[in-house]
mmCIF file of N, CA, C and O in Angstrom:
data_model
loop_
_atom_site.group_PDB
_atom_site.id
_atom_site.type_symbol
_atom_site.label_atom_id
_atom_site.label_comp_id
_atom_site.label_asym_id
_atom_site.label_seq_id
_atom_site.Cartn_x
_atom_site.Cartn_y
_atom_site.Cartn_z
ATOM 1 N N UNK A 425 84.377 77.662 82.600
ATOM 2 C CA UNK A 425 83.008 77.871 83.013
ATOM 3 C C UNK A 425 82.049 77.217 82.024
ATOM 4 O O UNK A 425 81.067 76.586 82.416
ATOM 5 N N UNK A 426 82.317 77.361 80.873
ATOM 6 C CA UNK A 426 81.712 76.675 79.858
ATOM 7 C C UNK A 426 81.314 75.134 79.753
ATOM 8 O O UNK A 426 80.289 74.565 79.377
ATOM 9 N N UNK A 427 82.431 74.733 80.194
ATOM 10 C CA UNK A 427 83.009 72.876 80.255
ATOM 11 C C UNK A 427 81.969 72.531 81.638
ATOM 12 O O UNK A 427 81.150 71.613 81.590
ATOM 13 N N UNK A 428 82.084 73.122 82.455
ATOM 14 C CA UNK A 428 81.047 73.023 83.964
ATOM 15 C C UNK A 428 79.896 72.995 83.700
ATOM 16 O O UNK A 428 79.116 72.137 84.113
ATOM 17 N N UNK A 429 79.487 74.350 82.646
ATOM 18 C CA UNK A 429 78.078 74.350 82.380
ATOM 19 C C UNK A 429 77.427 73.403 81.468
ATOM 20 O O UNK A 429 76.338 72.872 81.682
ATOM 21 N N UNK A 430 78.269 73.202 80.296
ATOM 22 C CA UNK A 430 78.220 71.975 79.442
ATOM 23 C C UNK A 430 78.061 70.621 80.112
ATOM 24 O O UNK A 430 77.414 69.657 79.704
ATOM 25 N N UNK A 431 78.831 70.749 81.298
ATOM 26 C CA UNK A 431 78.938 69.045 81.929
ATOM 27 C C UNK A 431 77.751 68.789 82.686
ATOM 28 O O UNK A 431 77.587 67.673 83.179
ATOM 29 N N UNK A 432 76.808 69.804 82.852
ATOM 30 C CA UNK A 432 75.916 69.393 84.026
ATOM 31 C C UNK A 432 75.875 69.850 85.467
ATOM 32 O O UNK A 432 75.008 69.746 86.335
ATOM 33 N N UNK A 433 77.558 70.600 85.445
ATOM 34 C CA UNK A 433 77.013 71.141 87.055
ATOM 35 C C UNK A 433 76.605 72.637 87.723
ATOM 36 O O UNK A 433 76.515 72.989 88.900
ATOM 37 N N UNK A 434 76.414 73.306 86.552
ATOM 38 C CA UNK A 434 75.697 74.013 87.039
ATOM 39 C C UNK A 434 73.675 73.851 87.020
ATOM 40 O O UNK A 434 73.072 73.722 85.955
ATOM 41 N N UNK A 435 73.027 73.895 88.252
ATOM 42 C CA UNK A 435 71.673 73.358 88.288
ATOM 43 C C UNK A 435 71.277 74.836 88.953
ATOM 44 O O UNK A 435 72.012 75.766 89.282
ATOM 45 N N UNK A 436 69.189 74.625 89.051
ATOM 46 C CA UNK A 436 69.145 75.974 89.324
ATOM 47 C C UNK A 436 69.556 75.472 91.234
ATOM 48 O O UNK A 436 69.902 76.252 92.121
ATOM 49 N N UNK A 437 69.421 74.457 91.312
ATOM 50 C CA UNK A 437 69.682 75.074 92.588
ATOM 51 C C UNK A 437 71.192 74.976 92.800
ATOM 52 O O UNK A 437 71.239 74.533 93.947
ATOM 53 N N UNK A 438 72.243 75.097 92.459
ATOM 54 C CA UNK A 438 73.527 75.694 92.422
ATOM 55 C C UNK A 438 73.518 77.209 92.473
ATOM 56 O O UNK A 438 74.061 78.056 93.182
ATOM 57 N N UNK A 439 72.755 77.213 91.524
ATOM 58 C CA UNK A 439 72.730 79.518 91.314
ATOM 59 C C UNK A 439 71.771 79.865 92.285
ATOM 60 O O UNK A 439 71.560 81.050 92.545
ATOM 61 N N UNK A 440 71.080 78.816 92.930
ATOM 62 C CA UNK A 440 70.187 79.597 94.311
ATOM 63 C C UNK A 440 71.161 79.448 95.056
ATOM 64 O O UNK A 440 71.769 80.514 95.162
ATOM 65 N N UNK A 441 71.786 78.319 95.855
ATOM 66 C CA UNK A 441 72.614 78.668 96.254
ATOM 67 C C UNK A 441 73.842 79.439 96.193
ATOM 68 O O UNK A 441 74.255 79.799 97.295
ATOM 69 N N UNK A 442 74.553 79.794 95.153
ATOM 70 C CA UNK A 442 75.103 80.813 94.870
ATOM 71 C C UNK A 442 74.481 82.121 95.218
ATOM 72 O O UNK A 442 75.226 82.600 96.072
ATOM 73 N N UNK A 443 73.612 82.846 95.021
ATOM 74 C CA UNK A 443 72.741 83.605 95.134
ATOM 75 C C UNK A 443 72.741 84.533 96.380
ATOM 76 O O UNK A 443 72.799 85.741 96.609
ATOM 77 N N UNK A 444 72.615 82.972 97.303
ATOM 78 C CA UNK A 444 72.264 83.350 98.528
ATOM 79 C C UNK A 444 73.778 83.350 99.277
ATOM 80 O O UNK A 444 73.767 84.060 100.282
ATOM 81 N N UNK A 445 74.936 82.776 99.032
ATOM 82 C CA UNK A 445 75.911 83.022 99.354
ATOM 83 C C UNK A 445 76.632 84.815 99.347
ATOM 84 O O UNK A 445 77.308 85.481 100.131
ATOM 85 N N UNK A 446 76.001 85.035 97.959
ATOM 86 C CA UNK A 446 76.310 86.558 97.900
ATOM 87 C C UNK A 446 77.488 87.282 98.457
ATOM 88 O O UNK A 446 78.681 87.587 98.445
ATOM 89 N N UNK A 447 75.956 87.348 99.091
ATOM 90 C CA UNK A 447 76.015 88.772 100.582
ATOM 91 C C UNK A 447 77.344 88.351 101.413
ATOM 92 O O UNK A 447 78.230 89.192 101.568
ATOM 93 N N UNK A 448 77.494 86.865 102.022
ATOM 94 C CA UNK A 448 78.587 86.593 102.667
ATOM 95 C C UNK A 448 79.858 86.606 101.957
ATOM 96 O O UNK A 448 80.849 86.537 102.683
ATOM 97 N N UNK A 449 80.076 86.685 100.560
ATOM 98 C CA UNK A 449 81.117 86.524 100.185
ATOM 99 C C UNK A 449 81.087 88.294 100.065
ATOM 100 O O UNK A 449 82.081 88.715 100.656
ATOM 101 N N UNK A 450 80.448 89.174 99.620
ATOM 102 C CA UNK A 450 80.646 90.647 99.923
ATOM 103 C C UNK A 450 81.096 90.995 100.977
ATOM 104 O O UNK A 450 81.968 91.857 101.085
ATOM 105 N N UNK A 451 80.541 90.344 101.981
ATOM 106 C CA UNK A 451 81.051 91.061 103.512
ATOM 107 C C UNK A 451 82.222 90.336 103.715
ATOM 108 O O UNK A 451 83.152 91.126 103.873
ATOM 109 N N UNK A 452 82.593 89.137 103.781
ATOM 110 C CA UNK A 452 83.974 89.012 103.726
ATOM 111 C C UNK A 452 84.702 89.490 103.166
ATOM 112 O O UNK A 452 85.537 89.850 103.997
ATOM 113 N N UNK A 453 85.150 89.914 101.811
ATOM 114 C CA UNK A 453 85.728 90.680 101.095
ATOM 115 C C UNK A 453 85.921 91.469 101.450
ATOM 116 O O UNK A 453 87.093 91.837 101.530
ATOM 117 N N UNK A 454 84.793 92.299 101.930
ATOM 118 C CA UNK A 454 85.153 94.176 102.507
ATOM 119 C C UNK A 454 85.877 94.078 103.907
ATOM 120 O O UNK A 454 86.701 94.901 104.304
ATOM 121 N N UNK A 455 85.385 92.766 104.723
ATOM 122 C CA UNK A 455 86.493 92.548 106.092
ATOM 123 C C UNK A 455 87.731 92.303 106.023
ATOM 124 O O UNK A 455 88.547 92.609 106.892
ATOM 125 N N UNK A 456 88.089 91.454 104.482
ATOM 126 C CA UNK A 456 89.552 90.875 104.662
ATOM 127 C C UNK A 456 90.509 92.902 104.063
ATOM 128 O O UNK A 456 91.605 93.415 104.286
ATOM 129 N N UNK A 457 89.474 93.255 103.429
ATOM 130 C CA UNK A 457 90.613 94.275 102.842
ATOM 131 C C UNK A 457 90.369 95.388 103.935
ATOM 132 O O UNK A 457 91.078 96.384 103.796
ATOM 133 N N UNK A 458 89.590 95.391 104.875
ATOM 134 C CA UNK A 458 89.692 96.525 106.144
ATOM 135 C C UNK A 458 90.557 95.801 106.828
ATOM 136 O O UNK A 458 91.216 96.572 107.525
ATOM 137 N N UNK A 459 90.957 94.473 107.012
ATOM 138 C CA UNK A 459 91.850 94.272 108.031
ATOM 139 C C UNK A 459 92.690 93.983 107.664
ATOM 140 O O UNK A 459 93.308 93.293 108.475
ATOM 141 N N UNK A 460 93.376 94.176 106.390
ATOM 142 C CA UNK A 460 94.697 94.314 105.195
ATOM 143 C C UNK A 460 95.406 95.612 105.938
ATOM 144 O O UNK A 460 96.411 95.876 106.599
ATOM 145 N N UNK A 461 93.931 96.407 105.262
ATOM 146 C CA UNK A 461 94.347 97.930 105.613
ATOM 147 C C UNK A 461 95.182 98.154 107.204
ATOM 148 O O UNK A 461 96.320 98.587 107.381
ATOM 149 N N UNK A 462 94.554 97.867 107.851
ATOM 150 C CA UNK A 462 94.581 97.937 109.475
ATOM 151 C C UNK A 462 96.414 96.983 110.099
ATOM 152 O O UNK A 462 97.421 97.582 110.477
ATOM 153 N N UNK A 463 96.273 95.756 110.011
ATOM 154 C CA UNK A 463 97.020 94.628 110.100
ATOM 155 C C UNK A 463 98.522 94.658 109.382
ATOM 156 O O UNK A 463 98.519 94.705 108.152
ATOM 157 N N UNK A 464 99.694 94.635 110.010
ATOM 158 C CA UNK A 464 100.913 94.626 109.175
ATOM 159 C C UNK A 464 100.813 93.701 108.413
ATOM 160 O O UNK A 464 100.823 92.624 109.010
ATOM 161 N N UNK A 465 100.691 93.602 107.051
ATOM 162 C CA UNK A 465 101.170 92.208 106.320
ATOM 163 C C UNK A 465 101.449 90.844 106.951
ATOM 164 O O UNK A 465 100.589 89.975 106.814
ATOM 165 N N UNK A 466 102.991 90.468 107.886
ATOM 166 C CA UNK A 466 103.299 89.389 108.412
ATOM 167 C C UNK A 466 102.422 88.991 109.099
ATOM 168 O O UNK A 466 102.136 87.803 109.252
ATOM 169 N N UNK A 467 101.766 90.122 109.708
ATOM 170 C CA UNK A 467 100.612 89.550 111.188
ATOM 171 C C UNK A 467 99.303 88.725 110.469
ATOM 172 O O UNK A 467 98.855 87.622 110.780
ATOM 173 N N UNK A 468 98.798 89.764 109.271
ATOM 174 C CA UNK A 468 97.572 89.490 108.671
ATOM 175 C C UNK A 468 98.310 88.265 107.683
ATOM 176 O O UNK A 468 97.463 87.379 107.575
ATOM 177 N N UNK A 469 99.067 88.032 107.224
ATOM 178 C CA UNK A 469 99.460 86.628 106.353
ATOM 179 C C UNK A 469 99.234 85.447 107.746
ATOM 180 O O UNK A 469 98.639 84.398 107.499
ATOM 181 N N UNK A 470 99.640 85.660 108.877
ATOM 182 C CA UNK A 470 99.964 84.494 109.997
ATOM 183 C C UNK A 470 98.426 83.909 110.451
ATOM 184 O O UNK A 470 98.077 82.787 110.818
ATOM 185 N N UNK A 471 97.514 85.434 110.221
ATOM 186 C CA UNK A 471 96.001 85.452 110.702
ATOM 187 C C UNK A 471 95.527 84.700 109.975
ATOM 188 O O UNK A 471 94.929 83.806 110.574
ATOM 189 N N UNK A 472 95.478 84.558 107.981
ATOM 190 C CA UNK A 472 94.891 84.120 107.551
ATOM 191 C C UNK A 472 95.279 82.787 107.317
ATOM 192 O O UNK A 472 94.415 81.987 106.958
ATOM 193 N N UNK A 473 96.542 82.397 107.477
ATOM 194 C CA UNK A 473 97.227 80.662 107.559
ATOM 195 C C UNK A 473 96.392 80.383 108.484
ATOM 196 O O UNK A 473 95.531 79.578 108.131
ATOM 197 N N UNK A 474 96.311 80.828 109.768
ATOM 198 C CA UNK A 474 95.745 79.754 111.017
ATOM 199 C C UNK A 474 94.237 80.050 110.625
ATOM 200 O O UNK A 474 93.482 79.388 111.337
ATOM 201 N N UNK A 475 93.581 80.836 109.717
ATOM 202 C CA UNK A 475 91.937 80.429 109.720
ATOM 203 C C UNK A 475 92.184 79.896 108.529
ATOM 204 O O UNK A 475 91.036 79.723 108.120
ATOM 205 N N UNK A 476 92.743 79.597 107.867
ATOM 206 C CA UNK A 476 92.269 78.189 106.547
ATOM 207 C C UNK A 476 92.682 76.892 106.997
ATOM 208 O O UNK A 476 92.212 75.839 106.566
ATOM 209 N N UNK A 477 93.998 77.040 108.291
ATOM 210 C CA UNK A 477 94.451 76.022 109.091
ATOM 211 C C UNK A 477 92.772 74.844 109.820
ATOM 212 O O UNK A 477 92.436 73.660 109.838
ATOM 213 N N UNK A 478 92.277 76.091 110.250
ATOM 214 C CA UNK A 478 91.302 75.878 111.110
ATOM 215 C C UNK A 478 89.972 75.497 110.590
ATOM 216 O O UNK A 478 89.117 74.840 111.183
ATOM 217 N N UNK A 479 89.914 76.011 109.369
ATOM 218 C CA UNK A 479 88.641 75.569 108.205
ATOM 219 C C UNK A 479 89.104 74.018 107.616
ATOM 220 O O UNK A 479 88.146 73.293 107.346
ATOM 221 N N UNK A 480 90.526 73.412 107.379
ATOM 222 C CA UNK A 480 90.841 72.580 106.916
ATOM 223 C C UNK A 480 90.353 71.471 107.977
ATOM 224 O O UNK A 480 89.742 70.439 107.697
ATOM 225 N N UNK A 481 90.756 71.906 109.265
ATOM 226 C CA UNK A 481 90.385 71.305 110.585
ATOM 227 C C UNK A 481 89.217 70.488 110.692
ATOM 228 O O UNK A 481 88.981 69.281 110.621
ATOM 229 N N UNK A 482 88.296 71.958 110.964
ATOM 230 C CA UNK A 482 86.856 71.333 110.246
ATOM 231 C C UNK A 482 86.362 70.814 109.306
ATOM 232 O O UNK A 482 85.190 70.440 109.358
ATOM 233 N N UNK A 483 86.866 70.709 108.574
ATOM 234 C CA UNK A 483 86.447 69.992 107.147
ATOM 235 C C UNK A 483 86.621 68.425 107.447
ATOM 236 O O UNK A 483 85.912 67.626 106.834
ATOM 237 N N UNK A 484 87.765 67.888 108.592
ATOM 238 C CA UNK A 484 88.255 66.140 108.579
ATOM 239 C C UNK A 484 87.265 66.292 109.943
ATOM 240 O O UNK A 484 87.117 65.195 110.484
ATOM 241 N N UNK A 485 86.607 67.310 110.576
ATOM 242 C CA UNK A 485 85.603 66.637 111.553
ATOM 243 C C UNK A 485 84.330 65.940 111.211
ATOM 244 O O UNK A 485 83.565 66.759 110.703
ATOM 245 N N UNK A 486 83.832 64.822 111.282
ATOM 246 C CA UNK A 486 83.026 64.312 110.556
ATOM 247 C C UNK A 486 81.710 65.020 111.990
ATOM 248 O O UNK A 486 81.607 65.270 113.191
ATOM 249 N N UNK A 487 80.836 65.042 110.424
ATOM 250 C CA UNK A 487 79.574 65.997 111.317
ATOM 251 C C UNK A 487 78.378 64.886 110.332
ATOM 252 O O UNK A 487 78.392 64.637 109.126
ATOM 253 N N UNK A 488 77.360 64.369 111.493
ATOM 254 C CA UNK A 488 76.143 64.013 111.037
ATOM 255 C C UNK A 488 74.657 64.569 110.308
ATOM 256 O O UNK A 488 73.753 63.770 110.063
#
């Protein structure tokens, strides 16, 4: 964290954006461990392969 901050990339608008990410990274968190709770293991491991599957997806769609 040091070496990052030293190098230049943390700016203020990095920590605004951070900031404002927050909240979404709270509420995800509290969703992935209610549906830990809920979800057999194998099912919830298979759930979360096919949504990083699907985020990777989107990531090679080129968007203007």
């Amino acid at each position: 964290m040091t070496g990052h901050a030293l190098g230049g990339l943390w700016t203020a608008d990095s920590l605004i954006l951070y900031a404002y990410s927050i909240p979404a990274i709270l509420l995800a968190t509290g969703l992935g461990m209610f549906m830990n709770k809920r979800i057999p293991a194998k099912k919830f491991e298979s759930y979360l392969f096919f949504i990083i599957i699907a985020l990777g997806v989107l990531l090679l769609i080129p968007h203007d």
